[in-house]
Amino acid sequence: MKEKELINQAIAASKMAYAPYSKFHVGAALLLENGEIIQGCNVENASYGLCNCAERTALFTAIAAGHKKFIKLAVYVDRAAFTPPCGACRQVIHELAPGVEILLINNRGEIKRTSDAELLPLSFGSADLEA
Ligand code: THU
C-alpha cells in the first residue's frame, strides 16, 4: 500500500539526517503523481542559519529532478509528538506543493493529516505579486 511505503520512507529518511547540533532527526517522503517517492532529511551547518529542513530537502530534490505535481508529504521524527513543518517550510510548500496532503507521523505509528491551507492561512504567494 502506497501510504505505508511513504511512511516507511520518511522513517528511513530520518536516519539520513545530518543534525549534529540539534540532534533532532527529521525525515520527509514526498509521493509524486507517478507513484515515485522522493526522500529528504534535515541538513544542518555550524553556521546555524544555513540549516535546511527535511521537507525542503525533499521538495527541492523533486523540483531539481523535474517533478511538478505532488500528492502526499509525510514527515517523521522518532518521538511521540507530531512534528509540524516550520514557518519557512510552510511558505515553500505553499509555493511548490499547494494541494499536497501532509501526513505528520509519530513513533507510535499515528498519523495527523493536514494541508497547506490549514498550516498557512491568509498566505502570501505568487498571485499577490500580480494583483
Ligand atoms: N526541522 C525539520 O527538518 N523539519 C521540521 O518540520 C522542523 C524542524 C529541522 C531543522 C533543524 O535541523 C532541526 O529540525 C531542529 O529545528
PDB file of C-alpha atoms and ligand atoms in Angstrom:
ATOM      1  CA  MET A   1       0.000   0.000   0.000  1.00  0.00           C
ATOM      2  CA  LYS A   2       1.442   3.364  -1.091  1.00  0.00           C
ATOM      3  CA  GLU A   3       0.824   5.237   2.189  1.00  0.00           C
ATOM      4  CA  LYS A   4       2.582   2.597   4.304  1.00  0.00           C
ATOM      5  CA  GLU A   5       5.510   2.750   1.892  1.00  0.00           C
ATOM      6  CA  LEU A   6       5.539   6.551   2.114  1.00  0.00           C
ATOM      7  CA  ILE A   7       5.694   6.387   5.921  1.00  0.00           C
ATOM      8  CA  ASN A   8       8.474   3.785   5.827  1.00  0.00           C
ATOM      9  CA  GLN A   9      10.470   6.024   3.508  1.00  0.00           C
ATOM     10  CA  ALA A  10      10.002   9.029   5.823  1.00  0.00           C
ATOM     11  CA  ILE A  11      11.327   6.893   8.694  1.00  0.00           C
ATOM     12  CA  ALA A  12      14.268   5.752   6.562  1.00  0.00           C
ATOM     13  CA  ALA A  13      14.980   9.361   5.545  1.00  0.00           C
ATOM     14  CA  SER A  14      15.152  10.468   9.200  1.00  0.00           C
ATOM     15  CA  LYS A  15      18.071   8.081   9.642  1.00  0.00           C
ATOM     16  CA  MET A  16      19.982  10.043   6.989  1.00  0.00           C
ATOM     17  CA  ALA A  17      19.584  13.366   8.849  1.00  0.00           C
ATOM     18  CA  TYR A  18      22.747  15.398   9.360  1.00  0.00           C
ATOM     19  CA  ALA A  19      21.799  17.058  12.656  1.00  0.00           C
ATOM     20  CA  PRO A  20      24.873  17.177  14.923  1.00  0.00           C
ATOM     21  CA  TYR A  21      23.709  20.438  16.560  1.00  0.00           C
ATOM     22  CA  SER A  22      20.022  19.907  17.312  1.00  0.00           C
ATOM     23  CA  LYS A  23      20.184  16.070  17.345  1.00  0.00           C
ATOM     24  CA  PHE A  24      16.621  16.358  16.009  1.00  0.00           C
ATOM     25  CA  HIS A  25      16.450  13.895  13.126  1.00  0.00           C
ATOM     26  CA  VAL A  26      13.656  14.655  10.673  1.00  0.00           C
ATOM     27  CA  GLY A  27      12.663  12.556   7.668  1.00  0.00           C
ATOM     28  CA  ALA A  28      10.324  13.538   4.849  1.00  0.00           C
ATOM     29  CA  ALA A  29       8.920  11.495   1.984  1.00  0.00           C
ATOM     30  CA  LEU A  30       7.140  13.038  -0.965  1.00  0.00           C
ATOM     31  CA  LEU A  31       4.746  10.998  -3.119  1.00  0.00           C
ATOM     32  CA  LEU A  32       4.790  12.083  -6.760  1.00  0.00           C
ATOM     33  CA  GLU A  33       1.982  11.833  -9.302  1.00  0.00           C
ATOM     34  CA  ASN A  34       3.766   8.912 -10.989  1.00  0.00           C
ATOM     35  CA  GLY A  35       3.897   6.905  -7.737  1.00  0.00           C
ATOM     36  CA  GLU A  36       7.571   7.553  -7.168  1.00  0.00           C
ATOM     37  CA  ILE A  37       8.706   8.652  -3.687  1.00  0.00           C
ATOM     38  CA  ILE A  38      11.442  11.205  -3.018  1.00  0.00           C
ATOM     39  CA  GLN A  39      13.086  11.385   0.406  1.00  0.00           C
ATOM     40  CA  GLY A  40      14.531  14.328   2.299  1.00  0.00           C
ATOM     41  CA  CYS A  41      16.249  14.829   5.644  1.00  0.00           C
ATOM     42  CA  ASN A  42      17.362  17.878   7.580  1.00  0.00           C
ATOM     43  CA  VAL A  43      20.913  19.017   6.868  1.00  0.00           C
ATOM     44  CA  GLU A  44      22.485  21.307   9.460  1.00  0.00           C
ATOM     45  CA  ASN A  45      25.513  23.563   9.407  1.00  0.00           C
ATOM     46  CA  ALA A  46      27.819  25.080  12.030  1.00  0.00           C
ATOM     47  CA  SER A  47      26.538  28.389  10.663  1.00  0.00           C
ATOM     48  CA  TYR A  48      23.072  27.633  12.074  1.00  0.00           C
ATOM     49  CA  GLY A  49      21.122  29.859   9.709  1.00  0.00           C
ATOM     50  CA  LEU A  50      22.074  27.569   6.831  1.00  0.00           C
ATOM     51  CA  CYS A  51      20.237  24.541   8.238  1.00  0.00           C
ATOM     52  CA  ASN A  52      17.791  23.029   5.780  1.00  0.00           C
ATOM     53  CA  CYS A  53      14.671  21.168   6.891  1.00  0.00           C
ATOM     54  CA  ALA A  54      13.726  17.691   5.700  1.00  0.00           C
ATOM     55  CA  GLU A  55      10.590  18.950   3.946  1.00  0.00           C
ATOM     56  CA  ARG A  56      12.504  21.481   1.861  1.00  0.00           C
ATOM     57  CA  THR A  57      15.231  18.954   1.061  1.00  0.00           C
ATOM     58  CA  ALA A  58      12.562  16.608  -0.345  1.00  0.00           C
ATOM     59  CA  LEU A  59      10.752  19.342  -2.280  1.00  0.00           C
ATOM     60  CA  PHE A  60      13.919  20.878  -3.729  1.00  0.00           C
ATOM     61  CA  THR A  61      15.216  17.438  -4.721  1.00  0.00           C
ATOM     62  CA  ALA A  62      11.938  16.710  -6.501  1.00  0.00           C
ATOM     63  CA  ILE A  63      11.893  20.052  -8.301  1.00  0.00           C
ATOM     64  CA  ALA A  64      15.529  19.611  -9.344  1.00  0.00           C
ATOM     65  CA  ALA A  65      14.586  16.234 -10.858  1.00  0.00           C
ATOM     66  CA  GLY A  66      11.865  17.910 -12.947  1.00  0.00           C
ATOM     67  CA  HIS A  67       8.770  16.960 -10.921  1.00  0.00           C
ATOM     68  CA  LYS A  68       5.930  19.423 -10.517  1.00  0.00           C
ATOM     69  CA  LYS A  69       2.877  17.669  -9.046  1.00  0.00           C
ATOM     70  CA  PHE A  70       2.932  16.275  -5.526  1.00  0.00           C
ATOM     71  CA  ILE A  71       0.297  14.102  -3.884  1.00  0.00           C
ATOM     72  CA  LYS A  72       1.407  13.473  -0.272  1.00  0.00           C
ATOM     73  CA  LEU A  73       4.190  14.630   2.009  1.00  0.00           C
ATOM     74  CA  ALA A  74       4.986  12.558   5.119  1.00  0.00           C
ATOM     75  CA  VAL A  75       7.089  13.984   7.959  1.00  0.00           C
ATOM     76  CA  TYR A  76       8.592  11.749  10.651  1.00  0.00           C
ATOM     77  CA  VAL A  77      10.545  12.271  13.862  1.00  0.00           C
ATOM     78  CA  ASP A  78      11.243   9.448  16.325  1.00  0.00           C
ATOM     79  CA  ARG A  79       9.119  10.820  19.173  1.00  0.00           C
ATOM     80  CA  ALA A  80       5.535  10.615  20.431  1.00  0.00           C
ATOM     81  CA  ALA A  81       4.625  14.171  19.406  1.00  0.00           C
ATOM     82  CA  PHE A  82       3.822  15.090  15.821  1.00  0.00           C
ATOM     83  CA  THR A  83       6.316  17.396  14.091  1.00  0.00           C
ATOM     84  CA  PRO A  84       4.616  20.072  12.008  1.00  0.00           C
ATOM     85  CA  PRO A  85       6.580  21.906   9.286  1.00  0.00           C
ATOM     86  CA  CYS A  86       8.269  25.142  10.378  1.00  0.00           C
ATOM     87  CA  GLY A  87       7.160  28.514   9.010  1.00  0.00           C
ATOM     88  CA  ALA A  88       9.779  28.562   6.242  1.00  0.00           C
ATOM     89  CA  CYS A  89       8.701  25.117   5.040  1.00  0.00           C
ATOM     90  CA  ARG A  90       5.042  26.140   5.116  1.00  0.00           C
ATOM     91  CA  GLN A  91       5.827  29.003   2.753  1.00  0.00           C
ATOM     92  CA  VAL A  92       7.775  26.691   0.428  1.00  0.00           C
ATOM     93  CA  ILE A  93       5.024  24.041   0.488  1.00  0.00           C
ATOM     94  CA  HIS A  94       2.509  26.784  -0.370  1.00  0.00           C
ATOM     95  CA  GLU A  95       4.541  27.738  -3.441  1.00  0.00           C
ATOM     96  CA  LEU A  96       5.670  24.321  -4.707  1.00  0.00           C
ATOM     97  CA  ALA A  97       3.028  21.872  -3.498  1.00  0.00           C
ATOM     98  CA  PRO A  98      -0.147  23.800  -2.631  1.00  0.00           C
ATOM     99  CA  GLY A  99      -2.569  20.866  -2.907  1.00  0.00           C
ATOM    100  CA  VAL A 100      -0.383  18.274  -1.231  1.00  0.00           C
ATOM    101  CA  GLU A 101      -1.797  16.193   1.645  1.00  0.00           C
ATOM    102  CA  ILE A 102       0.561  16.470   4.619  1.00  0.00           C
ATOM    103  CA  LEU A 103       0.920  13.483   6.943  1.00  0.00           C
ATOM    104  CA  LEU A 104       2.621  14.016  10.291  1.00  0.00           C
ATOM    105  CA  ILE A 105       3.857  10.692  11.658  1.00  0.00           C
ATOM    106  CA  ASN A 106       4.932   9.926  15.212  1.00  0.00           C
ATOM    107  CA  ASN A 107       6.820   6.937  16.576  1.00  0.00           C
ATOM    108  CA  ARG A 108       3.573   5.245  17.651  1.00  0.00           C
ATOM    109  CA  GLY A 109       2.585   4.874  14.023  1.00  0.00           C
ATOM    110  CA  GLU A 110      -0.144   7.503  14.379  1.00  0.00           C
ATOM    111  CA  ILE A 111      -0.955   9.910  11.550  1.00  0.00           C
ATOM    112  CA  LYS A 112      -2.154  13.510  11.780  1.00  0.00           C
ATOM    113  CA  ARG A 113      -3.369  14.779   8.413  1.00  0.00           C
ATOM    114  CA  THR A 114      -3.170  18.422   7.460  1.00  0.00           C
ATOM    115  CA  SER A 115      -2.825  20.718   4.448  1.00  0.00           C
ATOM    116  CA  ASP A 116      -1.151  23.853   3.163  1.00  0.00           C
ATOM    117  CA  ALA A 117      -4.418  25.789   3.647  1.00  0.00           C
ATOM    118  CA  GLU A 118      -4.614  24.747   7.302  1.00  0.00           C
ATOM    119  CA  LEU A 119      -0.929  25.375   8.037  1.00  0.00           C
ATOM    120  CA  LEU A 120      -0.665  28.730   6.267  1.00  0.00           C
ATOM    121  CA  PRO A 121      -3.932  30.648   6.329  1.00  0.00           C
ATOM    122  CA  LEU A 122      -4.039  34.143   4.807  1.00  0.00           C
ATOM    123  CA  SER A 123      -0.899  33.242   2.899  1.00  0.00           C
ATOM    124  CA  PHE A 124       1.243  35.368   0.633  1.00  0.00           C
ATOM    125  CA  GLY A 125       2.019  33.817  -2.736  1.00  0.00           C
ATOM    126  CA  SER A 126       2.831  34.365  -6.405  1.00  0.00           C
ATOM    127  CA  ALA A 127      -0.675  35.680  -7.162  1.00  0.00           C
ATOM    128  CA  ASP A 128      -0.069  38.589  -4.794  1.00  0.00           C
ATOM    129  CA  LEU A 129       2.785  39.793  -7.000  1.00  0.00           C
ATOM    130  CA  GLU A 130       0.396  40.192  -9.931  1.00  0.00           C
ATOM    131  CA  ALA A 131      -2.505  41.905  -8.200  1.00  0.00           C
TER     132      ALA A 131
HETATM  133  N1  THU B   1      13.357  20.603  11.176  1.00  0.00           N
HETATM  134  C1  THU B   1      12.927  19.949  10.069  1.00  0.00           C
HETATM  135  O1  THU B   1      13.727  19.377   9.322  1.00  0.00           O
HETATM  136  N2  THU B   1      11.607  19.935   9.812  1.00  0.00           N
HETATM  137  C2  THU B   1      10.646  20.417  10.641  1.00  0.00           C
HETATM  138  O2  THU B   1       9.455  20.269  10.341  1.00  0.00           O
HETATM  139  C3  THU B   1      11.025  21.088  11.882  1.00  0.00           C
HETATM  140  C4  THU B   1      12.470  21.339  12.058  1.00  0.00           C
HETATM  141  C5  THU B   1      14.790  20.577  11.489  1.00  0.00           C
HETATM  142  C6  THU B   1      15.536  21.868  11.368  1.00  0.00           C
HETATM  143  C7  THU B   1      16.708  21.639  12.307  1.00  0.00           C
HETATM  144  O3  THU B   1      17.711  20.900  11.622  1.00  0.00           O
HETATM  145  C8  THU B   1      16.128  20.731  13.390  1.00  0.00           C
HETATM  146  O4  THU B   1      14.952  20.146  12.831  1.00  0.00           O
HETATM  147  C9  THU B   1      15.772  21.448  14.680  1.00  0.00           C
HETATM  148  O5  THU B   1      14.972  22.553  14.431  1.00  0.00           O
END
